[in-house]
CSV table of C-alpha atoms and ligand atoms in Angstrom, one decimal:
chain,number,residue,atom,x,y,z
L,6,UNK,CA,9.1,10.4,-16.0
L,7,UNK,CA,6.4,7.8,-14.3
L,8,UNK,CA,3.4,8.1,-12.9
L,9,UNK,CA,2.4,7.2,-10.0
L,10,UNK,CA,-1.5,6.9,-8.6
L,11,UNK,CA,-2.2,6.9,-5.1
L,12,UNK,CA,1.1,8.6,-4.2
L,13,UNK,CA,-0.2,10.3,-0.8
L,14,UNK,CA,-1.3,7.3,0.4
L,15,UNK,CA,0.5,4.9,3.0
L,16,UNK,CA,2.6,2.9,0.6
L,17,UNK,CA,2.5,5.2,-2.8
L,18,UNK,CA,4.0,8.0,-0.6
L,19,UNK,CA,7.1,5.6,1.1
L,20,UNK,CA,7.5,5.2,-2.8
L,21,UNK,CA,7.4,8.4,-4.2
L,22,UNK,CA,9.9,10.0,-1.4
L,23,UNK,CA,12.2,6.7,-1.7
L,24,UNK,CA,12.2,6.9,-5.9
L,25,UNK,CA,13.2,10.3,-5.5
L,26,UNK,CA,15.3,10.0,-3.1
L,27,UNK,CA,17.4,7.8,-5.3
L,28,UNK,CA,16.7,9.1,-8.5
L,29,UNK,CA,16.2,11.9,-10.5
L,30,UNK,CA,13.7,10.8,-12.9
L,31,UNK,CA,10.4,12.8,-12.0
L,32,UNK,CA,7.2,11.3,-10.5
L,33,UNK,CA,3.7,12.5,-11.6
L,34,UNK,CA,2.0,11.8,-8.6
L,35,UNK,CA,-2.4,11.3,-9.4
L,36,UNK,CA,-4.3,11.2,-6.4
L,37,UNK,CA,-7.8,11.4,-5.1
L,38,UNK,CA,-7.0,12.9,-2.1
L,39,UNK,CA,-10.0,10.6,-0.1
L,40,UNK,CA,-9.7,10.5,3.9
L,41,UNK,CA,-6.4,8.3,2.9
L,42,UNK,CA,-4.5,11.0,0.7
L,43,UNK,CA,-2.5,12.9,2.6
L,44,UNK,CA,-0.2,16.0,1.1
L,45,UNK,CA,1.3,16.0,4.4
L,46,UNK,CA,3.1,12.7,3.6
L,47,UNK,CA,5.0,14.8,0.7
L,48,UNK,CA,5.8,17.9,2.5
L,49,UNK,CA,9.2,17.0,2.3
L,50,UNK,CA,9.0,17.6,-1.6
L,51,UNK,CA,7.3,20.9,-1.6
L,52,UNK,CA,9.1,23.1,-4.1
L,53,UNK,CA,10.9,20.0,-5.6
L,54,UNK,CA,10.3,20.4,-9.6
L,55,UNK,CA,11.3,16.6,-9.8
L,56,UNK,CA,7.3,15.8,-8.1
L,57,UNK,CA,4.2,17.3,-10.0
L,58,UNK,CA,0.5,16.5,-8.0
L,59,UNK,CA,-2.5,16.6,-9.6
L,60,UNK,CA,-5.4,15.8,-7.6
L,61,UNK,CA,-7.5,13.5,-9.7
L,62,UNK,CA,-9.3,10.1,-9.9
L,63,UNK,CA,-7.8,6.9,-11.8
L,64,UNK,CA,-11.4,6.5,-13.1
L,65,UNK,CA,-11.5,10.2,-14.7
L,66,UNK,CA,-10.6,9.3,-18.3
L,67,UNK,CA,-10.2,13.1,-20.0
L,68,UNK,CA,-7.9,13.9,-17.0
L,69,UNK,CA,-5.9,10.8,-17.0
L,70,UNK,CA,-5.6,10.8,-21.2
L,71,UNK,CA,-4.8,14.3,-21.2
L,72,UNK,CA,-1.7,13.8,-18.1
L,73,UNK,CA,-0.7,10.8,-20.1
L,74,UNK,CA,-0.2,12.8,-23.4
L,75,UNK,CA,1.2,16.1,-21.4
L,76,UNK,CA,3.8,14.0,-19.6
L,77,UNK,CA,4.6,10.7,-21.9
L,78,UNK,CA,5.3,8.9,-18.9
L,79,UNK,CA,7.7,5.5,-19.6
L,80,UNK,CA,5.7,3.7,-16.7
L,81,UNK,CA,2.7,3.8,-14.7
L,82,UNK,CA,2.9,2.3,-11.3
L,83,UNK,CA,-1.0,1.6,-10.1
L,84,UNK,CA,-1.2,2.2,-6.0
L,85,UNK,CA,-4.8,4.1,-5.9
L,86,UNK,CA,-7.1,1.7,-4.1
L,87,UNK,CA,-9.3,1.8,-1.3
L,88,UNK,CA,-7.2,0.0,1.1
L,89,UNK,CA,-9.3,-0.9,4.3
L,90,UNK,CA,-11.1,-4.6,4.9
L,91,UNK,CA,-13.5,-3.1,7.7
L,92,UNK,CA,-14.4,-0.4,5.5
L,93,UNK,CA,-15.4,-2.5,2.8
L,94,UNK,CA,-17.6,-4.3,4.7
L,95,UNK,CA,-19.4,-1.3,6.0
L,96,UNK,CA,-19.5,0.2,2.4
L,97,UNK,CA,-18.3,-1.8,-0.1
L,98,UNK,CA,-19.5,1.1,-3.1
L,99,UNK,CA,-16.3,2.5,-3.1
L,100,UNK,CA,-13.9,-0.4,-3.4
L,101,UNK,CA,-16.0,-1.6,-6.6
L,102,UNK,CA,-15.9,2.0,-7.9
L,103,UNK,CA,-12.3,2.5,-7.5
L,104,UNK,CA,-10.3,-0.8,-7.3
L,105,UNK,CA,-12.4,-2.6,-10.1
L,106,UNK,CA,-14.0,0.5,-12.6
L,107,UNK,CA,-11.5,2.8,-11.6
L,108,UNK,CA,-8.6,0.3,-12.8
L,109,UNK,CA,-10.5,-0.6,-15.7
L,110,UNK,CA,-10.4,3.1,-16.8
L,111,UNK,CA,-6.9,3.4,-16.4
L,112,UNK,CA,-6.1,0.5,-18.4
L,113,UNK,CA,-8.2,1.8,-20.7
L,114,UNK,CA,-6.5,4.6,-20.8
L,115,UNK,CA,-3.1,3.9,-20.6
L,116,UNK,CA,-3.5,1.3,-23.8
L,117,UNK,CA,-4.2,4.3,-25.8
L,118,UNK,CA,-1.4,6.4,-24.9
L,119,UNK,CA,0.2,3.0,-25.2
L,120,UNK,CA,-0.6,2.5,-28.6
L,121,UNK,CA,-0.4,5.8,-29.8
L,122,UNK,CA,3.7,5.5,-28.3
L,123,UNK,CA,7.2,4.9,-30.8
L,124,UNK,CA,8.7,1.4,-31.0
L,125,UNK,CA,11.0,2.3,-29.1
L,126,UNK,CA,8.9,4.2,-26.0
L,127,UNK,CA,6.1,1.4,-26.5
L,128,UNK,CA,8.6,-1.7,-25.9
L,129,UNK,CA,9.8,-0.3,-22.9
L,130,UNK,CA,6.6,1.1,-21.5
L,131,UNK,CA,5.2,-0.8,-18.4
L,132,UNK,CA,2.1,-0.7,-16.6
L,133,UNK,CA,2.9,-1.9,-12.9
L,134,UNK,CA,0.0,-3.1,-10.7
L,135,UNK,CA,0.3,-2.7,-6.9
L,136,UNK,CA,-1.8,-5.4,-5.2
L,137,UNK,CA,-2.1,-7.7,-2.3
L,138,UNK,CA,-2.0,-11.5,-0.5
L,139,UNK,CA,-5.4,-11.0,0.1
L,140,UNK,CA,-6.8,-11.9,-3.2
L,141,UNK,CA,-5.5,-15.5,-2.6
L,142,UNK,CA,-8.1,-16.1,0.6
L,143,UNK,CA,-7.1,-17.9,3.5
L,144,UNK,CA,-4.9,-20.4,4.8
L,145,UNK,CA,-5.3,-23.1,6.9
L,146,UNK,CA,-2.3,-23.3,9.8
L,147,UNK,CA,-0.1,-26.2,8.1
L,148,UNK,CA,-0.6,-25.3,4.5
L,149,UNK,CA,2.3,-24.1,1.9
L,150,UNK,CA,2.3,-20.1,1.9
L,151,UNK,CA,0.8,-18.2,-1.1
L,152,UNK,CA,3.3,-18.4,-4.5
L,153,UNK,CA,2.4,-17.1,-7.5
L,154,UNK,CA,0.1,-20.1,-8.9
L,155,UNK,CA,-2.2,-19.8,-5.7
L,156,UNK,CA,-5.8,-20.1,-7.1
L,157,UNK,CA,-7.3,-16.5,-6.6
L,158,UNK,CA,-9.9,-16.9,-3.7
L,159,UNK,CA,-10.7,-13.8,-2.0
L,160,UNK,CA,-13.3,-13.5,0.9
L,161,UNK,CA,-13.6,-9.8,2.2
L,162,UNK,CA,-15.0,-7.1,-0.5
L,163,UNK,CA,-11.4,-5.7,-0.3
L,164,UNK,CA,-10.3,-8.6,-1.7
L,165,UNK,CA,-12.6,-9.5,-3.6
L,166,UNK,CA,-12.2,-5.9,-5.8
L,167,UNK,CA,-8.5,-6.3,-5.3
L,168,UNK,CA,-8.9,-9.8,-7.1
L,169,UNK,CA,-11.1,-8.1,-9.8
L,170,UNK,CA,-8.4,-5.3,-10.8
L,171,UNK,CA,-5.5,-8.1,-10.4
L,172,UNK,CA,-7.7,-9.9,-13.4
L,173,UNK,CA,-8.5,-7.0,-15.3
L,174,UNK,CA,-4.6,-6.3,-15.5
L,175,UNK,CA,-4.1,-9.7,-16.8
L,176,UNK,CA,-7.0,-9.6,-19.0
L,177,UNK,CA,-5.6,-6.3,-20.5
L,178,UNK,CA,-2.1,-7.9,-21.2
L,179,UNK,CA,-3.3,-11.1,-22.5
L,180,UNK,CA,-6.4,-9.1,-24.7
L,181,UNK,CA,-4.4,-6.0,-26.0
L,182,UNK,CA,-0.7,-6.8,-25.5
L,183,UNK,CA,-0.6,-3.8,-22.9
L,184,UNK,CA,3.0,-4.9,-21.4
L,185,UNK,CA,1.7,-5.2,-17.6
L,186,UNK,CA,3.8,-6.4,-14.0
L,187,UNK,CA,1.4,-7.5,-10.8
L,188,UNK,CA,3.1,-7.5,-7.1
L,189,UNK,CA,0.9,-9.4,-4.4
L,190,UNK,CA,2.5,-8.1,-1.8
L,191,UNK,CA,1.9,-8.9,2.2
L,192,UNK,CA,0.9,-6.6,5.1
L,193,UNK,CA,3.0,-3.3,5.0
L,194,UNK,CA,3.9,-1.6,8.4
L,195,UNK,CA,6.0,1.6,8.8
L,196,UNK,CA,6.1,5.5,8.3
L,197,UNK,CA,3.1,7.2,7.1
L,198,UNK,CA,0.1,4.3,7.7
L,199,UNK,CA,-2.8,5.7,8.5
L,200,UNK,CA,-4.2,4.9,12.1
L,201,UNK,CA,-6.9,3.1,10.8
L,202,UNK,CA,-4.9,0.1,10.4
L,203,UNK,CA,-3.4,-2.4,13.1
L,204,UNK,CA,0.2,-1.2,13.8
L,205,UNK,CA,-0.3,2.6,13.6
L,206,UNK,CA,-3.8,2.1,15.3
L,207,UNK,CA,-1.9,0.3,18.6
L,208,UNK,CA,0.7,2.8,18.5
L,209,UNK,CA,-1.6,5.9,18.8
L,210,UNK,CA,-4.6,4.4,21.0
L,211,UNK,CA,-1.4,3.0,23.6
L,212,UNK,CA,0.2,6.4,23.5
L,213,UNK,CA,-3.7,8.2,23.9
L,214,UNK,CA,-4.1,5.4,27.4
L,215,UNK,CA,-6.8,4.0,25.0
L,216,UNK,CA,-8.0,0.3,24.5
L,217,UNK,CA,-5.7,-1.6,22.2
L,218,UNK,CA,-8.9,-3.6,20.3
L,219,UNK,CA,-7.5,-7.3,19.3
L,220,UNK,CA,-10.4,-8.9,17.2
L,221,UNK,CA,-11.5,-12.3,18.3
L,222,UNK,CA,-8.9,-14.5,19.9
L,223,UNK,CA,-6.1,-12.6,17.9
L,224,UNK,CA,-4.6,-15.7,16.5
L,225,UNK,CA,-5.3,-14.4,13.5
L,226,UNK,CA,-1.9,-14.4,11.4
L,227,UNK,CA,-0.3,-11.9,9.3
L,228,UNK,CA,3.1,-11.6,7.4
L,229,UNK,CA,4.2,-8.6,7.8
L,230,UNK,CA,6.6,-6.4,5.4
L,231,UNK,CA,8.3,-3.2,5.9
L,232,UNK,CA,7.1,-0.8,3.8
L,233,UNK,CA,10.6,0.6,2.3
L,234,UNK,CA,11.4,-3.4,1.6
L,235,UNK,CA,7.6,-3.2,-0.6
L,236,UNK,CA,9.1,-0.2,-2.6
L,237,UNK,CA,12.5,-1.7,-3.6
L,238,UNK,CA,10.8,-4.7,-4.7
L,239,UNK,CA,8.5,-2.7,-6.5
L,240,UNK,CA,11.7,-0.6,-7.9
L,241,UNK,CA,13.3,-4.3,-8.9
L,242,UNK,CA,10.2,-5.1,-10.5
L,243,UNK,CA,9.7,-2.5,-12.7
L,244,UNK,CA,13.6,-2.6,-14.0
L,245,UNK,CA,13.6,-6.3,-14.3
L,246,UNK,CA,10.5,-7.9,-14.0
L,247,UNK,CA,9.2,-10.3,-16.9
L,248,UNK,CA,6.3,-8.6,-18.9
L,249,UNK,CA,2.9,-10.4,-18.3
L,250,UNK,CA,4.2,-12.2,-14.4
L,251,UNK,CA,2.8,-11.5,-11.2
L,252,UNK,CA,5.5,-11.2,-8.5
L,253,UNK,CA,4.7,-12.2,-4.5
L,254,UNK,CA,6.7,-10.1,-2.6
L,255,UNK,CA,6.6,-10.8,1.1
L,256,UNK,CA,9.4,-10.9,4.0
L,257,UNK,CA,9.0,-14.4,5.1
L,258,UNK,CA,7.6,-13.0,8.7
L,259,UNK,CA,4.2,-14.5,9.9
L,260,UNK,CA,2.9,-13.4,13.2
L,261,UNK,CA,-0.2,-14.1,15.4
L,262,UNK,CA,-2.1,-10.6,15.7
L,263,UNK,CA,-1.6,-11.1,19.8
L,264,UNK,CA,2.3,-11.1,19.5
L,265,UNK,CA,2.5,-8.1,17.1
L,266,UNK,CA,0.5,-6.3,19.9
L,267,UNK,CA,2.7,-7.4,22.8
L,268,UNK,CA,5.7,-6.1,20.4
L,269,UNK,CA,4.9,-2.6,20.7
L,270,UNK,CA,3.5,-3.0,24.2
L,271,UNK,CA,7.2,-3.7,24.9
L,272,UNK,CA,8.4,-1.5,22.8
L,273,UNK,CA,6.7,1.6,24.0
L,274,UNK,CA,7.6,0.1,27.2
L,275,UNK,CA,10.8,0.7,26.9
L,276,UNK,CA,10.8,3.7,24.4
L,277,UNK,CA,8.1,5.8,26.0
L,278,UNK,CA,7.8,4.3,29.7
L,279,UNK,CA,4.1,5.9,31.2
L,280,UNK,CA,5.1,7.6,34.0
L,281,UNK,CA,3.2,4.9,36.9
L,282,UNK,CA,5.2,2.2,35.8
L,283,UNK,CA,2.1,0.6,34.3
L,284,UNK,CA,2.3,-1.3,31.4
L,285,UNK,CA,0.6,-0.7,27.7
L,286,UNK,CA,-0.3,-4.2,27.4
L,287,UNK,CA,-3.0,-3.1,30.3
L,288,UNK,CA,-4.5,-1.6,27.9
L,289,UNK,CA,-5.4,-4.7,25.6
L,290,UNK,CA,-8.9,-5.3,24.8
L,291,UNK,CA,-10.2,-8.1,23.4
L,292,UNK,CA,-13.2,-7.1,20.7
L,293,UNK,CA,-15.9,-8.9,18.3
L,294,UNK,CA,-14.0,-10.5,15.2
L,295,UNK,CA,-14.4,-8.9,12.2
L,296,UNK,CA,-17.3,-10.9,9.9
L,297,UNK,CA,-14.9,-13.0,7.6
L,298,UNK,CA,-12.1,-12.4,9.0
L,299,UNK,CA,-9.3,-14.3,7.3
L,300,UNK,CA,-7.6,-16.3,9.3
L,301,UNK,CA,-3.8,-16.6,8.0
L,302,UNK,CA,-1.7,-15.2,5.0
L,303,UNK,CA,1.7,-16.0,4.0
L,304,UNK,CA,3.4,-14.8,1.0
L,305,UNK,CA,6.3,-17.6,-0.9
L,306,UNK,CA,8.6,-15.0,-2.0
L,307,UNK,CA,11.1,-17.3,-3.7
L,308,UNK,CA,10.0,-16.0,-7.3
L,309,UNK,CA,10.8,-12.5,-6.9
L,310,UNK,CA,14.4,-13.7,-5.0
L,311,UNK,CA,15.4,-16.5,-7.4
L,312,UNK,CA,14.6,-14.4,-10.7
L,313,UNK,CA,15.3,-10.8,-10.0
L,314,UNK,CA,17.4,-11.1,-6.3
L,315,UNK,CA,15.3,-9.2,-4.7
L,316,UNK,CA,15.4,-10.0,-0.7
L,317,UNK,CA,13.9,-7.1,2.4
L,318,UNK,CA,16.6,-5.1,3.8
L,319,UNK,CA,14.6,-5.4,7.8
L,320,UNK,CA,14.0,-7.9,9.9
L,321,UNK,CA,10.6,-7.6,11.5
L,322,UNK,CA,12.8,-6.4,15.0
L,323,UNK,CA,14.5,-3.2,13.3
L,324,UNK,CA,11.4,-2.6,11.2
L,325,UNK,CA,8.6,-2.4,13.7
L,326,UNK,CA,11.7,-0.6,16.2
L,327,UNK,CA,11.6,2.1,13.6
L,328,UNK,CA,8.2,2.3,13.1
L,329,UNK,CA,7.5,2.9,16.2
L,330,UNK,CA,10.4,5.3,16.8
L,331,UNK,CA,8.6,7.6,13.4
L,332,UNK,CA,5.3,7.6,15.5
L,333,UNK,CA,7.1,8.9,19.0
L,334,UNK,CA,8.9,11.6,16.2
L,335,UNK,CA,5.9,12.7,14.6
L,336,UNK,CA,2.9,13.4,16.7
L,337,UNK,CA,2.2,16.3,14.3
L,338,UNK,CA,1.1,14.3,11.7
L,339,UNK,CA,-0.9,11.5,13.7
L,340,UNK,CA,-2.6,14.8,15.6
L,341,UNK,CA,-3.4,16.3,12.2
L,342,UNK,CA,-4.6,12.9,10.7
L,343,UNK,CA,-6.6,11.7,13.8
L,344,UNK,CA,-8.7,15.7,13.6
L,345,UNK,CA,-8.8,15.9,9.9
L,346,UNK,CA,-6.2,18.9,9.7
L,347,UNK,CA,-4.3,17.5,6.8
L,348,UNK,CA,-7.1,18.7,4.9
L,349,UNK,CA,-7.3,21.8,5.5
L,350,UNK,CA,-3.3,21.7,5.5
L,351,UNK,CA,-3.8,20.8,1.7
L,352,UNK,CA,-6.2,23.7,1.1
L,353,UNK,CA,-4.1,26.6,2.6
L,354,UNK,CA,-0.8,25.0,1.1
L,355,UNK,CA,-1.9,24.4,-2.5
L,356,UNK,CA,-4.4,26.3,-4.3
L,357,UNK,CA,-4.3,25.3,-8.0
L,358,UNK,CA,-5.1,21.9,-9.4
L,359,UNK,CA,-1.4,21.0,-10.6
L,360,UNK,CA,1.1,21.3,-7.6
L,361,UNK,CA,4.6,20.9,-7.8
Q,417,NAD,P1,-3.9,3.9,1.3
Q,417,NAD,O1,-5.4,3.7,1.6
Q,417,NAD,O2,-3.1,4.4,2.4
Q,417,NAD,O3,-3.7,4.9,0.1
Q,417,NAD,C1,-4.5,4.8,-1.1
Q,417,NAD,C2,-4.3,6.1,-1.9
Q,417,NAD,O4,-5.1,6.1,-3.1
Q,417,NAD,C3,-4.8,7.4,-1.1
Q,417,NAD,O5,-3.8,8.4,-1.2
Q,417,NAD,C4,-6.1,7.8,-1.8
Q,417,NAD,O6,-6.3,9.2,-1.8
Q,417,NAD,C5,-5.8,7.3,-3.3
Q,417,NAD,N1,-7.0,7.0,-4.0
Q,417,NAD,C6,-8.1,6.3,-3.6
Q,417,NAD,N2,-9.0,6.2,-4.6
Q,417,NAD,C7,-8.5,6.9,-5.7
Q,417,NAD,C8,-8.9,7.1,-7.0
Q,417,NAD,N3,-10.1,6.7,-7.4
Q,417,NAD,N4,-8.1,7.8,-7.8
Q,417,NAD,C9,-6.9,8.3,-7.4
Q,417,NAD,N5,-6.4,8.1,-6.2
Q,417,NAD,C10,-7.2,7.4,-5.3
Q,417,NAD,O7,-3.4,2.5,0.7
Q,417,NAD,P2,-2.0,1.8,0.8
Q,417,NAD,O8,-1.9,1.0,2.1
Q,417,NAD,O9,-1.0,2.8,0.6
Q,417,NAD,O10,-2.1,0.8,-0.4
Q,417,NAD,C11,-1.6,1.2,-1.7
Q,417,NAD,C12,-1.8,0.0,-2.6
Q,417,NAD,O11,-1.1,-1.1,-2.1
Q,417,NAD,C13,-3.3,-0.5,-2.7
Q,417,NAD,O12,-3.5,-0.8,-4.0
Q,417,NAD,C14,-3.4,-1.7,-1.8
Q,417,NAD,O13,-4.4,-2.6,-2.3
Q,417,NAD,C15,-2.0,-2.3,-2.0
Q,417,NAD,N6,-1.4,-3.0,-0.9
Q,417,NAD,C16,-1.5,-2.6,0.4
Q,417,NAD,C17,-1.0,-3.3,1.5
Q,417,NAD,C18,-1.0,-2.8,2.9
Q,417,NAD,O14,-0.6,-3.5,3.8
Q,417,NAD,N7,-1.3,-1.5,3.1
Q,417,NAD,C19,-0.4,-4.5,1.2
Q,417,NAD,C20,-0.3,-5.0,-0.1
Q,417,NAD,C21,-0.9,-4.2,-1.1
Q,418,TYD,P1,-5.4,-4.5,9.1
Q,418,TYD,O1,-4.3,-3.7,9.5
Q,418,TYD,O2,-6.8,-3.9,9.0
Q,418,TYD,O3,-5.0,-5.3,7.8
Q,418,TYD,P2,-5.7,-6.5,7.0
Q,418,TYD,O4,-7.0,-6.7,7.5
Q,418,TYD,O5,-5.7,-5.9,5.6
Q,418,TYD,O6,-4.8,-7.7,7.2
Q,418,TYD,O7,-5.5,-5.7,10.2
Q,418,TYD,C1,-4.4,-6.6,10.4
Q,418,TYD,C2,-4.9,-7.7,11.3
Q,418,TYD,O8,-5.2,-7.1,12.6
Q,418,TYD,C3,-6.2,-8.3,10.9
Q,418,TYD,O9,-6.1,-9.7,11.2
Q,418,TYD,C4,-7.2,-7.7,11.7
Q,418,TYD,C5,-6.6,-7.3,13.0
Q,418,TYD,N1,-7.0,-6.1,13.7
Q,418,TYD,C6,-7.3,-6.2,15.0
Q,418,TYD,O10,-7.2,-7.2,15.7
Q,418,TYD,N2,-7.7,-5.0,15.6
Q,418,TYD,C7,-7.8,-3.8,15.0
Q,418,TYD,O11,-8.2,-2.8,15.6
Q,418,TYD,C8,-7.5,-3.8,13.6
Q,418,TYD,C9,-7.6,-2.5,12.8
Q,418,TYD,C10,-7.1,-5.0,13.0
């Protein structure tokens, strides 16, 4: 089997349901359940032997050691992070705790089961690290995107823990041998993101007649990945991916902040007309920047297409279409996310710790 961490979150859960989707090899799915885990996401596998959750933290050592030894997972695939750049820079605590001390734990742990593994088990064991563009910094408008070589200079508190974990990984392969992949992937959109974030955000304040906030001019640019493309390349990665490299993985689709917001203006335009005949992009509001705020990411993604032939299956048009067309499906969910209900969803759906 493989574990997973931060497997109800946004991207961790679009991996977990696609993996199993296509495979029958089970996931161990270790999650803190913070305001970003959501058991809601998994529903779907409720009942499923092939998906065991245990509600834990990366950063609890006994738990993790003990899973590790219970399971003998072949892989771990590292998604548990605290994932938002505003939050960080209200509270930055959390992000050190988790994305830097919590990752260092893991490794730590991970190396001894590692270690303790067969030849055989131990040469194919991987340790796969799931993190972001952001740790490169900022790009002025004309410069080459981000490859692989892109000296690490990250400005938000986000980043900047991102960054340290991303080292840390490295630091743990080229210290210990621990046989370790790294994805720096782009902005994710799609099923399952929390409304915290800019696409899901727009979708549920347009649909609510409430302001659309674009911070600062909102030339601020983005590239921007389906989140099903993210999982296959992580999918490729881990089969194929050369021990000790970092991989960019990114869909070649930069976009202004403004236009993605006109996008699904016109989109729930068309999909969802309001009944007056107004307009969503009324509803556009323009807000105080965020301190920082970077001002362009781009991902080169010609490493992970040349050596492994890995390529997104969306274009940004059929990707953003059907993220938008999930939201108008599934106002369940954004209603229990936007009150809170998932959690008490998770309490009078599961009561033990272990949960298949
Ligand atoms: P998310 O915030 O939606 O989910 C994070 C998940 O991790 C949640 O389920 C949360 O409960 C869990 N978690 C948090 N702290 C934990 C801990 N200490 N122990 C165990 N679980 C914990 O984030 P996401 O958008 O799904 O991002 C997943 C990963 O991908 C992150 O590492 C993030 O840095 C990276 N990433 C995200 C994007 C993006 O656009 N969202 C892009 C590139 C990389
Ligand atoms: P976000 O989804 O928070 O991702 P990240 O900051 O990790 O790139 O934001 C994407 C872009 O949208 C970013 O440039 C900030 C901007 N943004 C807004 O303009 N308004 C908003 O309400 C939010 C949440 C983000």
């Amino acid at each position: 089997m493989i574990l997973v961490t931060g497997g109800a979150g946004f991207i961790g859960a679009n991996f977990v349901l696609d993996w199993l989707a296509q495979s029958d090899e089970p996931v161990l799915n270790l999650d803190k359940l913070t305001y970003a885990g959501n058991l809601e996401n998994l529903a779907s596998l409720q009942g499923d032997a092939r998906h065991v959750f245990v509600q834990g933290d990366i950063g609890d050592a006994a738990l993790v050691a003990q899973l590790l030894e219970q399971h003998q997972p072949r892989a771990v695939l590292n998604f548990a992070a605290e994932s938002h750049v505003d939050r960080s820079i209200h509270g930055p605590e959390d992000f050190i705790q988790t994305n830097v001390v919590g990752t260092m734990r893991l490794l730590q742990s991970v190396r001894a089961y590692w270690q303790g593994l067969a030849e055989a088990p131990r040469a194919a064991f991987r340790f796969l690290h799931v993190s972001t563009d952001e740790v490169y910094g900022s790009l002025a408008p004309a410069e080459a995107a981000f490859t692989e070589i892109h000296k690490l200079e990250p400005n938000s508190p986000y980043s900047a823990s991102k960054a340290a974990s991303d080292h840390l990984v490295r630091a743990w392969h080229h210290t210990y041998g621990l046989p370790v992949l790294t994805t720096n992937c782009s902005n994710n959109y799609g099923p399952l993101h929390f409304p915290e974030k800019l696409i899901p955000l727009l979708i549920v304040n347009a649909l609510a007649g409430k302001p659309l906030p674009v911070y600062g001019d909102g030339l601020q640019v983005r590239d921007w990945l389906y989140v099903k493309d993210h999982c296959s390349a992580i999918r490729r990665v881990l089969e194929a991916g050369r021990v000790g490299e970092i991989y960019n993985v990114g869909g070649w689709n930069e976009k202004p902040n403004i236009e993605i917001v006109h996008t699904v203006c016109a989109l729930l335009d068309e999909l969802r007309p309001n009944g007056d005949g107004t307009h969503y992009k009324t509803q556009i509001n323009y807000v105080q920047d965020r301190p920082g705020h970077d001002r362009r990411y781009a991902i080169d993604a010609s490493k992970i297409e040349r050596e492994l032939g890995w390529k997104p299956a969306e274009t940004f048009e059929t990707g953003i279409r059907k993220t938008v067309q999930w939201y108008l499906a599934n106002p369940d969910w954004v209603a229990h996310v936007q009150s809170g209900a998932y959690r008490e969803w998770v309490q009078t759906q599961y009561s033990g710790h272990e949960t298949p």
